[in-house]
Amino acid sequence: MSSFETISQFSRMLTNLDQWLQAGAAYAEKKGFDPDVLAQARLAPDQYALVQQVQSACDAAKYAAAYLSGQKAPSHPDIEKTVSELRSRIQTCVKYLSTFKASDFAGAEERSVAPPWMEGHAVRGEVYTTRIAVPNFYFHVTTAYAILRHNGVELGKRDFIGVRSWTDFSA
Amino acid sequence: MSSFETISQFSRMLTNLDQWLQAGAAYAEKKGFDPDVLAQARLAPDQYALVQQVQSACDAAKYAAAYLSGQKAPSHPDIEKTVSELRSRIQTCVKYLSTFKASDFAGAEERSVAPPWMEGHAVRGEVYTTRIAVPNFYFHVTTAYAILRHNGVELGKRDFIGVRSWTDFSA
């Protein structure tokens, strides 16, 4: 899959994540609890809460698009506290991702990528995508999904994949 | 990333998953509980337990390799009940994945893929990989990781990514 396809898929998954948050808010309303309790829920005391899982998923997608296209990523400060604010954060990220064209990623697989947290090391764009960006992105979206499922939100694998009918995937 | 790179990465992640299971067994021994309690642990009553998450991760990788290369997948029956048996299942799958060469995936992106659960529909190999196989694979490995973290097993993001030093990724 091309870098453009990878970024397009991150965008689709963020849109799915937004739907899971919407389902979480609807579940809270139905059960009569504050939906923002979910925003602070986590699976282990030393793991990120839902807020940071969503912020990290957005940043994983944003930085992958920026690094692979050789652009500077815009700043999206981690200020969200509520499910509603998290949904806005996702929209901001998806809007940024939508600014990329396939041609922006020309040569991305061979581009040298050196994120600041990689301690001065650099890797090829393909290695960065396959072994770091994709697993890291799915780590955060899946953990966000797991936090919601653990708290009773009614979601299933089709919501995760984002499929209503398989004919949607035939295009 | 090529189909061969995708399958190679699945193999790396399964090897990481094996390490997390090993850490789970070590944690059980340290705390003095039966490690196979972890095998039956789950995050929600209507979600798969660790046993099925590992089986599903293996199957996601196995079927992706088979479908994208036009081969028939071998049968790996879901008979595991213990952490030790799950580790053997992973080894069986990784060994199968290691039989593939890059040339086995020639034309994979354009190949028509129609898994039985896709209700008679078929999708292009690239769509299958990007929108179904990769998210499905990471769903199961991340949920397996989350089950272990939720139960106190000491793991971190570097264990998930499978990095000791970033120089390992420079090759």
Coordinates of C-alpha atoms in Angstrom, one line a residue:
Chain A
M1 CA 0.0 0.0 0.0
S2 CA 1.3 3.5 -0.8
S3 CA 2.0 6.2 1.8
F4 CA -1.0 8.0 0.5
E5 CA -3.2 4.9 1.0
T6 CA -1.8 4.5 4.6
I7 CA -2.7 8.1 5.4
S8 CA -6.1 7.8 3.8
Q9 CA -6.7 4.7 6.0
F10 CA -5.6 6.5 9.1
S11 CA -8.2 9.1 8.2
R12 CA -10.9 6.4 7.8
M13 CA -10.0 4.9 11.2
L14 CA -10.2 8.3 12.9
T15 CA -13.6 8.7 11.4
N16 CA -14.5 5.3 12.9
L17 CA -13.0 6.4 16.2
D18 CA -15.3 9.5 16.1
Q19 CA -18.3 7.1 15.7
W20 CA -17.2 5.0 18.7
L21 CA -17.0 8.2 20.8
Q22 CA -20.5 9.2 19.6
A23 CA -21.7 5.7 20.7
G24 CA -20.0 6.2 24.0
A25 CA -21.8 9.5 24.5
A26 CA -25.1 7.9 23.5
Y27 CA -24.5 5.0 26.0
A28 CA -23.8 7.5 28.8
E29 CA -27.0 9.4 28.1
K30 CA -29.0 6.1 28.0
K31 CA -27.5 4.9 31.3
G32 CA -27.7 8.4 32.9
F33 CA -24.0 9.0 33.6
D34 CA -21.7 11.9 32.6
P35 CA -20.1 11.0 29.2
D36 CA -16.8 12.6 30.3
V37 CA -16.3 9.8 32.9
L38 CA -15.4 7.8 29.8
A39 CA -12.8 10.4 28.7
Q40 CA -10.9 9.7 32.0
A41 CA -11.3 5.9 31.8
R42 CA -8.2 3.7 31.4
L43 CA -7.4 0.0 31.4
A44 CA -4.4 0.1 33.7
P45 CA -3.3 2.8 36.2
D46 CA -0.1 3.4 34.3
Q47 CA -1.6 3.4 30.9
Y48 CA -3.1 6.4 29.1
A49 CA -6.8 7.3 29.6
L50 CA -9.2 7.6 26.7
V51 CA -8.3 11.3 26.3
Q52 CA -4.6 10.6 25.7
Q53 CA -5.4 7.6 23.5
V54 CA -7.4 9.8 21.2
Q55 CA -4.8 12.6 21.2
S56 CA -2.1 10.0 20.5
A57 CA -4.0 8.4 17.6
C58 CA -4.5 11.9 16.1
D59 CA -0.8 12.7 16.5
A60 CA 0.3 9.4 15.1
A61 CA -1.6 10.1 11.9
K62 CA -0.6 13.8 11.8
Y63 CA 3.1 13.2 12.2
A64 CA 3.1 10.2 9.8
A65 CA 1.6 12.5 7.1
A66 CA 4.1 15.3 7.9
Y67 CA 7.2 13.1 8.1
L68 CA 6.4 11.1 5.0
S69 CA 5.7 14.2 2.9
G70 CA 8.7 16.2 4.3
Q71 CA 6.4 18.9 5.8
K72 CA 6.3 20.4 9.2
A73 CA 3.3 19.2 11.2
P74 CA 0.9 21.8 12.6
S75 CA 0.6 22.2 16.4
H76 CA -2.5 20.6 17.9
P77 CA -2.1 21.2 21.6
D78 CA -3.4 18.5 24.0
I79 CA -6.1 20.6 25.7
E80 CA -9.1 18.2 25.4
K81 CA -11.0 17.1 28.5
T82 CA -14.4 16.1 27.2
V83 CA -15.7 13.6 24.7
S84 CA -17.1 16.5 22.7
E85 CA -13.6 18.2 22.6
L86 CA -12.0 14.9 21.6
R87 CA -14.4 14.7 18.6
S88 CA -13.4 18.2 17.6
R89 CA -9.7 17.2 17.8
I90 CA -10.4 14.3 15.5
Q91 CA -12.1 16.6 13.0
T92 CA -9.1 18.9 13.1
C93 CA -6.8 16.0 12.4
V94 CA -9.0 14.6 9.6
K95 CA -9.2 18.0 8.0
Y96 CA -5.4 18.3 8.0
L97 CA -5.0 14.8 6.5
S98 CA -7.5 15.7 3.8
T99 CA -5.0 18.4 2.5
F100 CA -2.6 15.8 1.2
K101 CA -2.5 14.5 -2.3
A102 CA -0.9 11.3 -3.5
S103 CA 1.8 13.4 -5.2
D104 CA 2.9 14.8 -1.8
F105 CA 4.3 11.4 -0.9
A106 CA 6.5 11.0 -3.9
G107 CA 9.7 9.2 -2.7
A108 CA 8.3 8.8 0.8
E109 CA 9.5 5.2 1.1
E110 CA 13.1 6.3 0.6
R111 CA 12.8 9.5 2.6
S112 CA 14.9 9.7 5.8
V113 CA 12.7 10.0 8.8
A114 CA 14.1 11.1 12.2
P115 CA 11.4 11.9 14.8
P116 CA 12.7 13.7 17.9
W117 CA 11.9 10.8 20.2
M118 CA 14.0 8.5 18.1
E119 CA 17.1 9.7 20.0
G120 CA 19.0 11.0 17.0
H121 CA 18.5 7.9 14.8
A122 CA 16.9 8.0 11.4
V123 CA 15.1 5.3 9.4
R124 CA 13.9 4.9 5.9
G125 CA 10.3 6.0 5.3
E126 CA 9.1 2.5 4.5
V127 CA 10.6 1.1 7.8
Y128 CA 9.1 4.0 9.7
T129 CA 5.6 3.4 8.1
T130 CA 5.6 -0.4 8.5
R131 CA 7.3 -0.9 11.8
I132 CA 6.5 2.3 13.7
A133 CA 3.7 4.5 12.4
V134 CA 1.2 1.8 11.5
P135 CA 1.6 -0.2 14.7
N136 CA 1.6 2.9 16.8
F137 CA -1.5 4.3 15.2
Y138 CA -3.5 1.1 15.6
F139 CA -2.2 0.7 19.2
H140 CA -3.9 3.9 20.2
V141 CA -7.2 3.5 18.2
T142 CA -7.6 -0.1 19.4
T143 CA -6.9 0.8 23.0
A144 CA -9.4 3.6 22.8
Y145 CA -12.0 1.1 21.4
A146 CA -11.0 -1.3 24.2
I147 CA -11.6 1.3 26.9
L148 CA -15.1 2.0 25.6
R149 CA -15.9 -1.8 25.3
H150 CA -14.6 -2.4 28.8
N151 CA -17.0 0.3 30.0
G152 CA -20.0 -1.3 28.4
V153 CA -20.3 0.7 25.2
E154 CA -22.0 -1.4 22.6
L155 CA -19.5 -1.8 19.7
G156 CA -18.5 -4.7 17.5
K157 CA -15.8 -5.6 15.0
R158 CA -17.8 -4.1 12.1
D159 CA -17.7 -0.7 13.9
F160 CA -13.9 -1.1 14.3
I161 CA -13.4 -1.9 10.7
G162 CA -16.0 0.7 9.7
V163 CA -18.0 -1.5 7.4
R164 CA -21.8 -1.3 6.9
S165 CA -21.9 -3.4 3.7
W166 CA -18.9 -5.1 2.0
T167 CA -20.0 -3.6 -1.2
D168 CA -18.7 -0.3 0.2
F169 CA -15.2 -1.8 -0.1
S170 CA -15.6 -2.9 -3.7
A171 CA -14.9 0.5 -5.1
Chain B
M1 CA 4.6 -1.1 1.8
S2 CA 4.6 -4.3 -0.2
S3 CA 2.4 -7.3 0.6
F4 CA 5.6 -9.1 1.5
E5 CA 6.6 -6.3 3.9
T6 CA 3.1 -6.4 5.4
I7 CA 3.3 -10.2 6.1
S8 CA 6.9 -9.8 7.4
Q9 CA 5.6 -7.2 9.8
F10 CA 2.8 -9.5 11.0
S11 CA 5.5 -12.0 11.7
R12 CA 7.5 -9.5 13.7
M13 CA 4.4 -8.5 15.7
L14 CA 3.5 -12.2 16.4
T15 CA 7.1 -12.6 17.8
N16 CA 6.4 -9.5 20.0
L17 CA 3.1 -11.1 21.1
D18 CA 5.0 -14.2 22.1
Q19 CA 7.3 -12.0 24.3
W20 CA 4.3 -10.4 26.0
L21 CA 2.9 -13.9 26.7
Q22 CA 6.3 -14.9 28.2
A23 CA 6.2 -11.7 30.3
G24 CA 2.6 -12.7 31.4
A25 CA 3.8 -16.2 32.5
A26 CA 6.8 -14.7 34.4
Y27 CA 4.4 -12.2 36.1
A28 CA 2.1 -15.1 37.1
E29 CA 5.0 -17.0 38.6
K30 CA 6.3 -13.9 40.5
K31 CA 2.8 -13.2 41.9
G32 CA 2.1 -16.9 42.5
F33 CA -1.0 -17.4 40.4
D34 CA -1.7 -19.9 37.6
P35 CA -0.6 -18.2 34.3
D36 CA -3.6 -19.8 32.5
V37 CA -5.9 -17.5 34.4
L38 CA -4.5 -14.9 31.9
A39 CA -5.5 -17.1 29.0
Q40 CA -9.2 -16.8 30.0
A41 CA -9.0 -13.1 30.8
R42 CA -11.1 -10.6 28.8
L43 CA -11.9 -6.9 28.8
A44 CA -15.7 -7.2 28.4
P45 CA -18.0 -10.2 28.9
D46 CA -18.9 -10.2 25.2
Q47 CA -15.4 -9.8 23.9
Y48 CA -12.9 -12.6 23.1
A49 CA -10.6 -13.8 25.9
L50 CA -6.8 -13.8 25.5
V51 CA -6.9 -17.3 24.0
Q52 CA -9.1 -16.2 21.1
Q53 CA -7.3 -12.9 20.6
V54 CA -4.1 -14.8 20.0
Q55 CA -5.8 -17.4 17.8
S56 CA -7.4 -14.6 15.8
A57 CA -4.2 -12.7 15.5
C58 CA -2.5 -15.8 14.1
D59 CA -5.4 -16.5 11.7
A60 CA -5.4 -12.9 10.5
A61 CA -1.8 -13.1 9.5
K62 CA -2.1 -16.7 8.1
Y63 CA -5.1 -15.9 5.9
A64 CA -3.7 -12.6 4.7
A65 CA -0.5 -14.4 3.5
A66 CA -2.6 -17.1 1.9
Y67 CA -5.2 -14.8 0.2
L68 CA -2.6 -12.3 -1.1
S69 CA -0.5 -15.1 -2.6
G70 CA -3.4 -17.1 -4.0
Q71 CA -2.6 -20.1 -1.8
K72 CA -4.8 -22.3 0.4
A73 CA -4.2 -21.6 4.1
P74 CA -3.2 -24.6 6.2
S75 CA -5.6 -25.6 9.0
H76 CA -4.5 -24.6 12.5
P77 CA -7.4 -25.7 14.7
D78 CA -8.3 -23.6 17.7
I79 CA -7.4 -26.1 20.4
E80 CA -5.3 -24.0 22.7
K81 CA -6.2 -23.6 26.4
T82 CA -2.9 -22.5 28.0
V83 CA -0.4 -19.7 27.6
S84 CA 2.2 -22.3 26.7
E85 CA -0.1 -23.7 24.0
L86 CA -0.7 -20.2 22.7
R87 CA 3.0 -19.7 22.3
S88 CA 3.3 -22.9 20.3
R89 CA 0.4 -21.7 18.1
I90 CA 2.3 -18.5 17.4
Q91 CA 5.4 -20.4 16.5
T92 CA 3.4 -22.6 14.1
C93 CA 2.0 -19.4 12.4
V94 CA 5.4 -17.6 12.3
K95 CA 6.9 -20.8 10.7
Y96 CA 4.2 -20.8 8.0
L97 CA 4.7 -17.1 7.3
S98 CA 8.5 -17.7 6.9
T99 CA 7.8 -20.0 3.9
F100 CA 6.8 -17.0 1.8
K101 CA 9.1 -15.1 -0.5
A102 CA 8.6 -11.7 -2.0
S103 CA 7.9 -13.2 -5.4
D104 CA 4.9 -15.2 -3.9
F105 CA 3.0 -11.9 -3.7
A106 CA 3.5 -10.7 -7.3
G107 CA 0.3 -9.0 -8.4
A108 CA -1.2 -9.2 -4.9
E109 CA -2.5 -5.7 -4.9
E110 CA -4.7 -6.4 -7.9
R111 CA -5.7 -10.0 -6.9
S112 CA -9.4 -10.5 -6.2
V113 CA -9.8 -11.6 -2.6
A114 CA -13.1 -13.1 -1.3
P115 CA -12.9 -14.5 2.2
P116 CA -15.9 -16.7 3.1
W117 CA -17.1 -14.3 5.8
M118 CA -17.4 -11.5 3.2
E119 CA -20.8 -12.8 2.2
G120 CA -20.0 -13.4 -1.5
H121 CA -18.3 -10.1 -2.1
A122 CA -14.8 -9.7 -3.4
V123 CA -12.3 -6.8 -3.0
R124 CA -9.0 -5.9 -4.6
G125 CA -5.9 -7.2 -2.7
E126 CA -4.8 -3.7 -1.8
V127 CA -8.2 -2.8 -0.3
Y128 CA -8.3 -6.1 1.6
T129 CA -4.8 -5.4 3.0
T130 CA -5.2 -1.7 3.9
R131 CA -8.8 -1.7 5.1
I132 CA -9.4 -5.2 6.4
A133 CA -6.3 -7.4 7.1
V134 CA -4.0 -4.8 8.7
P135 CA -6.7 -3.2 11.0
N136 CA -8.0 -6.7 11.9
F137 CA -4.5 -8.0 12.7
Y138 CA -3.6 -5.0 14.9
F139 CA -7.1 -5.2 16.6
H140 CA -6.3 -8.7 17.9
V141 CA -2.6 -8.1 18.9
T142 CA -3.4 -4.8 20.6
T143 CA -6.4 -6.3 22.5
A144 CA -4.2 -9.2 23.6
Y145 CA -1.6 -6.7 24.9
A146 CA -4.4 -4.7 26.6
I147 CA -5.7 -7.8 28.4
L148 CA -2.2 -8.5 29.8
R149 CA -1.7 -4.8 30.8
H150 CA -5.1 -4.7 32.4
N151 CA -4.1 -7.7 34.5
G152 CA -0.9 -6.1 35.7
V153 CA 1.7 -7.5 33.4
E154 CA 4.6 -5.1 33.1
L155 CA 4.8 -4.1 29.5
G156 CA 5.4 -0.8 27.7
K157 CA 5.1 0.7 24.2
R158 CA 8.6 -0.4 23.3
D159 CA 7.5 -4.0 24.0
F160 CA 4.6 -3.4 21.7
I161 CA 6.7 -2.0 18.9
G162 CA 9.4 -4.6 19.6
V163 CA 12.3 -2.2 19.8
R164 CA 15.4 -2.4 22.0
S165 CA 17.4 0.2 20.2
W166 CA 16.4 2.3 17.2
T167 CA 19.6 1.2 15.5
D168 CA 17.8 -2.1 15.0
F169 CA 15.4 -0.3 12.7
S170 CA 18.1 1.4 10.6
A171 CA 19.0 -1.7 8.5

